[in-house]
Tab-separated table of C-alpha atoms and ligand atoms in Angstrom:
chain	number	residue	atom	x	y	z
A	1	MET	CA	108.650	79.019	163.565
A	2	LYS	CA	108.783	75.821	165.328
A	3	VAL	CA	112.351	76.008	167.521
A	4	ALA	CA	113.940	73.109	168.833
A	5	GLN	CA	117.308	72.341	170.891
A	6	GLU	CA	119.847	69.409	170.828
A	7	PHE	CA	122.609	68.981	172.926
A	8	SER	CA	126.527	66.614	171.023
A	9	ARG	CA	129.352	65.870	172.399
A	10	TYR	CA	132.615	66.225	170.936
A	11	ALA	CA	134.755	63.650	169.896
A	12	PRO	CA	138.463	64.618	169.106
A	13	TYR	CA	139.328	60.824	168.977
A	14	TYR	CA	137.596	60.525	165.451
A	15	ASN	CA	138.602	63.724	164.384
A	16	ASN	CA	135.121	64.648	164.133
A	17	TYR	CA	135.358	68.870	163.428
A	18	ASN	CA	131.989	68.438	161.424
A	19	VAL	CA	129.684	66.867	164.028
A	20	ILE	CA	127.258	70.156	163.925
A	21	GLN	CA	127.556	70.337	159.852
A	22	ASN	CA	126.643	66.732	159.021
A	23	LYS	CA	123.763	66.798	161.841
A	24	VAL	CA	122.766	70.017	160.031
A	25	ALA	CA	122.969	68.194	156.817
A	26	LYS	CA	121.114	64.789	157.949
A	27	LYS	CA	118.477	67.156	159.037
A	28	LEU	CA	117.989	69.419	156.025
A	29	VAL	CA	117.794	66.445	153.819
A	30	SER	CA	115.493	64.205	156.013
A	31	ASP	CA	112.989	67.206	156.302
A	32	MET	CA	112.433	67.740	152.638
A	33	ARG	CA	108.905	66.471	151.353
A	34	VAL	CA	110.033	65.535	147.979
A	35	LYS	CA	112.362	63.373	146.538
A	36	PRO	CA	113.866	65.547	143.637
A	37	LYS	CA	115.728	63.802	141.065
A	38	LYS	CA	117.679	66.723	139.865
A	39	ILE	CA	119.751	68.440	142.727
A	40	LEU	CA	121.862	71.648	142.771
A	41	ASP	CA	123.895	71.660	146.249
A	42	LEU	CA	125.591	75.194	146.959
A	43	GLY	CA	128.654	74.753	148.576
A	44	CYS	CA	128.883	71.457	148.373
A	45	GLY	CA	131.707	70.796	150.785
A	46	ARG	CA	133.029	67.085	151.042
A	47	GLY	CA	129.331	65.836	150.156
A	48	ALA	CA	127.839	65.808	153.578
A	49	ILE	CA	124.422	66.545	151.678
A	50	TYR	CA	125.116	63.785	148.658
A	51	ASN	CA	125.795	61.598	151.481
A	52	GLU	CA	122.370	61.557	153.304
A	53	ILE	CA	120.471	61.049	149.737
A	54	SER	CA	118.844	57.765	149.668
A	55	TRP	CA	117.126	57.990	146.924
A	56	GLU	CA	118.084	57.169	143.061
A	57	LEU	CA	119.272	60.784	141.475
A	58	GLU	CA	119.385	61.668	137.848
A	59	SER	CA	121.808	64.012	138.499
A	60	PHE	CA	123.883	66.174	141.504
A	61	LEU	CA	125.566	69.077	140.932
A	62	GLY	CA	127.771	70.149	143.613
A	63	VAL	CA	129.144	73.722	143.756
A	64	ASP	CA	131.629	74.956	145.983
A	65	PHE	CA	134.899	77.801	145.589
A	66	ALA	CA	137.249	75.223	147.718
A	67	LYS	CA	138.569	73.336	145.063
A	68	GLY	CA	140.420	71.151	147.872
A	69	MET	CA	136.614	70.472	149.151
A	70	LEU	CA	135.703	69.381	145.945
A	71	GLU	CA	138.463	66.960	145.315
A	72	GLN	CA	137.060	64.928	148.454
A	73	HIS	CA	133.019	64.701	147.197
A	74	PRO	CA	132.203	61.564	146.425
A	75	GLN	CA	132.428	60.894	142.705
A	76	ALA	CA	129.888	58.838	140.544
A	77	LYS	CA	128.426	59.285	137.083
A	78	ASN	CA	125.846	61.329	137.955
A	79	ILE	CA	127.652	63.435	140.036
A	80	THR	CA	129.136	66.837	138.840
A	81	CYS	CA	131.193	68.927	140.850
A	82	LYS	CA	131.852	72.292	139.727
A	83	TYR	CA	133.894	75.310	140.810
A	84	GLY	CA	131.911	78.063	141.725
A	85	ASP	CA	131.374	81.206	143.970
A	86	PHE	CA	127.925	82.098	144.848
A	87	ASN	CA	128.877	85.878	145.881
A	88	LYS	CA	129.694	86.583	141.952
A	89	GLU	CA	126.747	87.185	139.170
A	90	ALA	CA	128.496	85.044	136.193
A	91	PHE	CA	128.135	82.168	138.586
A	92	PHE	CA	124.061	81.851	138.478
A	93	GLU	CA	124.495	83.236	134.912
A	94	ASP	CA	126.798	79.464	134.135
A	95	LEU	CA	123.956	77.679	136.454
A	96	LYS	CA	121.257	78.723	133.971
A	97	ASP	CA	122.676	75.852	131.626
A	98	GLU	CA	122.376	73.475	134.045
A	99	ASN	CA	119.664	70.907	134.646
A	100	PHE	CA	118.152	70.513	138.267
A	101	ASP	CA	115.009	70.783	139.720
A	102	TYR	CA	115.661	71.338	143.359
A	103	ILE	CA	118.593	73.666	145.209
A	104	ILE	CA	120.169	72.597	148.772
A	105	SER	CA	122.419	74.417	150.649
A	106	ALA	CA	123.374	73.539	154.138
A	107	SER	CA	125.891	75.101	156.380
A	108	ALA	CA	127.311	77.476	153.513
A	109	LEU	CA	124.726	80.438	152.646
A	110	GLN	CA	125.682	82.338	156.197
A	111	TRP	CA	128.993	83.018	154.543
A	112	SER	CA	127.392	85.077	151.481
A	113	ASP	CA	128.532	88.851	151.136
A	114	ASP	CA	124.998	89.623	150.103
A	115	LEU	CA	122.211	87.240	150.904
A	116	ASP	CA	119.635	89.470	149.306
A	117	PHE	CA	121.536	89.217	146.077
A	118	VAL	CA	121.626	85.158	146.567
A	119	PHE	CA	118.293	84.711	147.515
A	120	LYS	CA	116.969	86.475	144.572
A	121	SER	CA	119.214	84.522	142.198
A	122	LEU	CA	118.115	81.344	143.716
A	123	ALA	CA	114.210	82.712	142.832
A	124	SER	CA	115.225	83.536	139.641
A	125	PHE	CA	115.539	79.435	139.086
A	126	GLU	CA	111.840	78.654	139.847
A	127	VAL	CA	112.521	75.418	141.711
A	128	PRO	CA	111.885	74.692	145.542
A	129	LEU	CA	114.552	74.972	147.801
A	130	SER	CA	116.150	73.615	151.219
A	131	LEU	CA	118.494	75.783	153.159
A	132	ALA	CA	120.264	75.572	156.209
A	133	ILE	CA	121.865	78.607	157.425
A	134	PHE	CA	124.105	79.172	160.172
A	135	THR	CA	123.045	82.983	162.238
A	136	CYS	CA	124.232	85.264	164.588
A	137	LYS	CA	123.571	83.473	167.978
A	138	THR	CA	126.483	80.916	166.984
A	139	PHE	CA	129.191	81.571	169.312
A	140	ASP	CA	127.040	83.538	171.064
A	141	THR	CA	128.513	83.293	175.046
A	142	LEU	CA	132.010	83.553	172.810
A	143	TYR	CA	131.286	86.702	171.200
A	144	LYS	CA	129.822	88.487	174.382
A	145	THR	CA	132.628	87.233	176.642
A	146	ALA	CA	135.071	88.677	174.130
A	147	LYS	CA	132.875	91.615	173.294
A	148	LEU	CA	132.547	91.487	169.907
A	149	LYS	CA	129.847	91.599	167.544
A	150	PRO	CA	129.053	87.957	165.649
A	151	LEU	CA	129.871	87.635	162.746
A	152	LEU	CA	126.602	86.149	161.188
A	153	ARG	CA	123.365	87.577	160.420
A	154	CYS	CA	120.492	86.883	162.678
A	155	SER	CA	117.550	85.100	161.952
A	156	ASP	CA	114.685	87.698	162.129
A	157	SER	CA	117.238	89.563	159.332
A	158	ILE	CA	117.568	86.210	156.880
A	159	ILE	CA	113.480	85.714	157.332
A	160	GLU	CA	112.631	89.169	156.693
A	161	ASN	CA	115.163	88.701	153.385
A	162	ALA	CA	113.814	85.336	152.289
A	163	LYS	CA	110.185	86.411	152.861
A	164	VAL	CA	110.662	88.787	149.763
A	165	TYR	CA	111.220	85.713	147.285
A	166	PHE	CA	109.799	82.742	148.815
A	167	ASP	CA	107.139	80.987	150.326
A	168	ALA	CA	108.565	78.740	153.245
A	169	SER	CA	108.666	76.819	156.466
A	170	TYR	CA	111.209	77.825	159.230
A	171	GLU	CA	112.741	76.200	161.984
A	172	LEU	CA	115.475	77.511	164.317
A	173	VAL	CA	117.539	74.805	165.894
A	174	SER	CA	120.197	75.761	168.594
A	175	TYR	CA	122.949	73.187	169.151
A	176	THR	CA	125.144	72.595	172.449
A	177	LEU	CA	128.366	70.849	171.495
A	178	GLU	CA	130.602	69.664	174.725
A	179	PHE	CA	134.278	69.257	175.024
A	180	GLU	CA	136.181	68.011	177.952
A	181	SER	CA	138.050	71.264	178.558
A	182	LYS	CA	138.677	74.709	177.171
A	183	LYS	CA	141.433	73.858	175.167
A	184	GLU	CA	140.010	71.904	173.112
A	185	LEU	CA	136.768	73.739	172.296
A	186	PHE	CA	139.532	76.399	171.367
A	187	ARG	CA	141.265	73.846	168.927
A	188	TYR	CA	137.546	73.257	167.537
A	189	ILE	CA	137.434	76.640	166.729
A	190	LYS	CA	140.506	76.958	164.957
A	191	ARG	CA	140.251	73.548	163.038
A	192	SER	CA	136.566	73.474	162.352
A	193	GLY	CA	136.248	76.286	159.926
A	194	VAL	CA	133.182	77.491	161.541
A	195	SER	CA	134.720	80.701	162.178
A	196	GLY	CA	135.290	80.974	158.329
A	197	ASN	CA	138.787	81.368	159.234
A	198	ARG	CA	138.737	85.393	159.737
A	199	GLY	CA	140.992	85.491	162.542
A	200	VAL	CA	139.539	88.338	164.575
A	201	LEU	CA	141.569	87.640	167.935
A	202	ASP	CA	145.178	87.620	168.155
A	203	TYR	CA	147.122	85.260	170.202
A	204	LYS	CA	147.099	86.935	173.800
A	205	GLN	CA	143.137	88.156	173.403
A	206	THR	CA	142.626	84.491	172.593
A	207	LYS	CA	144.631	83.491	175.272
A	208	ALA	CA	142.806	86.289	177.543
A	209	LEU	CA	139.152	84.877	176.188
A	210	MET	CA	139.994	81.269	177.087
A	211	GLN	CA	140.266	81.595	180.706
A	212	GLU	CA	137.391	84.259	180.949
A	213	TYR	CA	134.825	82.224	178.730
A	214	PRO	CA	132.680	80.379	181.442
A	215	HIS	CA	131.993	76.930	179.855
A	216	LYS	CA	133.228	73.873	177.971
A	217	SER	CA	130.625	74.270	175.613
A	218	LEU	CA	129.533	76.195	172.426
A	219	GLU	CA	126.022	77.317	170.961
A	220	PHE	CA	125.085	77.309	167.383
A	221	GLU	CA	122.034	78.276	166.175
A	222	VAL	CA	120.935	77.279	162.555
A	223	LEU	CA	117.816	78.298	160.588
A	224	PHE	CA	116.405	75.675	158.005
A	225	MET	CA	114.290	76.876	155.264
A	226	HIS	CA	112.007	74.627	153.121
A	227	SER	CA	110.284	77.103	150.128
A	228	ILE	CA	108.840	77.152	146.966
A	229	PRO	CA	109.846	80.285	144.811
A	230	LYS	CA	106.865	83.079	145.005
A	231	MET	CA	106.313	83.240	141.460
A	232	PHE	CA	105.128	79.449	141.565
A	233	PHE	CA	102.305	81.186	143.080
A	234	PHE	CA	100.820	83.257	139.955
B	1	SAM	C1	131.167	74.537	156.251
B	1	SAM	S1	131.190	74.116	154.962
B	1	SAM	C2	129.570	73.263	154.327
B	1	SAM	C3	130.035	72.280	153.414
B	1	SAM	C4	128.673	70.652	153.166
B	1	SAM	N1	127.170	71.884	152.536
B	1	SAM	C5	127.992	70.560	154.596
B	1	SAM	O1	126.865	70.580	154.957
B	1	SAM	O2	128.772	69.724	155.182
B	1	SAM	C6	130.587	75.482	154.251
B	1	SAM	C7	130.958	75.404	152.718
B	1	SAM	O3	130.725	76.157	151.830
B	1	SAM	C8	131.797	76.842	151.393
B	1	SAM	N2	131.651	78.306	149.815
B	1	SAM	C9	131.783	79.330	151.295
B	1	SAM	N3	131.553	80.318	150.789
B	1	SAM	C10	131.295	79.924	149.426
B	1	SAM	C11	131.063	80.894	148.241
B	1	SAM	N4	131.344	81.951	147.975
B	1	SAM	N5	130.886	79.989	147.328
B	1	SAM	C12	130.938	78.876	146.696
B	1	SAM	N6	130.850	77.983	147.998
B	1	SAM	C13	131.456	78.823	149.148
B	1	SAM	C14	132.945	76.125	151.486
B	1	SAM	O4	134.351	76.155	150.545
B	1	SAM	C15	132.416	75.386	152.094
B	1	SAM	O5	132.742	73.909	151.136
């Protein structure tokens, strides 16, 4: 497995709360070894993946459970934006009627309730896939300072689970996002949605954490995987 590190600077002027997610989408697409024509994007959001695709597509199916995100996705004749929740069995049943030859998902599957269920369901489509999943090392120092358990799964357990269903290449990338001040850093956490909007600290605890947190930067770790389902070999 490859391991890489990247540094970025947060630019509040541009209101760029998705600076890391945009980098992740760019890398995920640029590392794909094929140029599929019919893509399914899980947790498509406002279209970061679609925006990175430079080749002609027959169809692009973006699925998300946030209607507000879907409304902001690029629209075109070959794009379908569909409401769907990847934690639900019915969601994968519905997808059986859709036509796609590649599955992509960036910065979304860390929020799956049951990753084994999602991997198993994805493998059943028997198409290659490229996924980027945030890991437990995201906000590492922040969690340690707050003496909280990380919300997300660690890369080892994601890989172990993925190996049951896929033959894949894996790459772990650490990102560091620098801020001008701690105030800006905490504002970013609140507004960017990277915490999954799971308010685990109350106002007093957040204030104490702001004082104790030793950096003006945040860590992120993302597992990139590019795979073909195991049954392709049989
Ligand atoms: C951080 S955003 C990433 C969006 C986009 N893929 C990108 O790369 O910028 C995560 C997206 O996953 C969606 N999402 C989270 N849980 C989901 C679920 N259970 N089913 C469908 N979409 C989900 C969110 O609504 C959000 O749009």
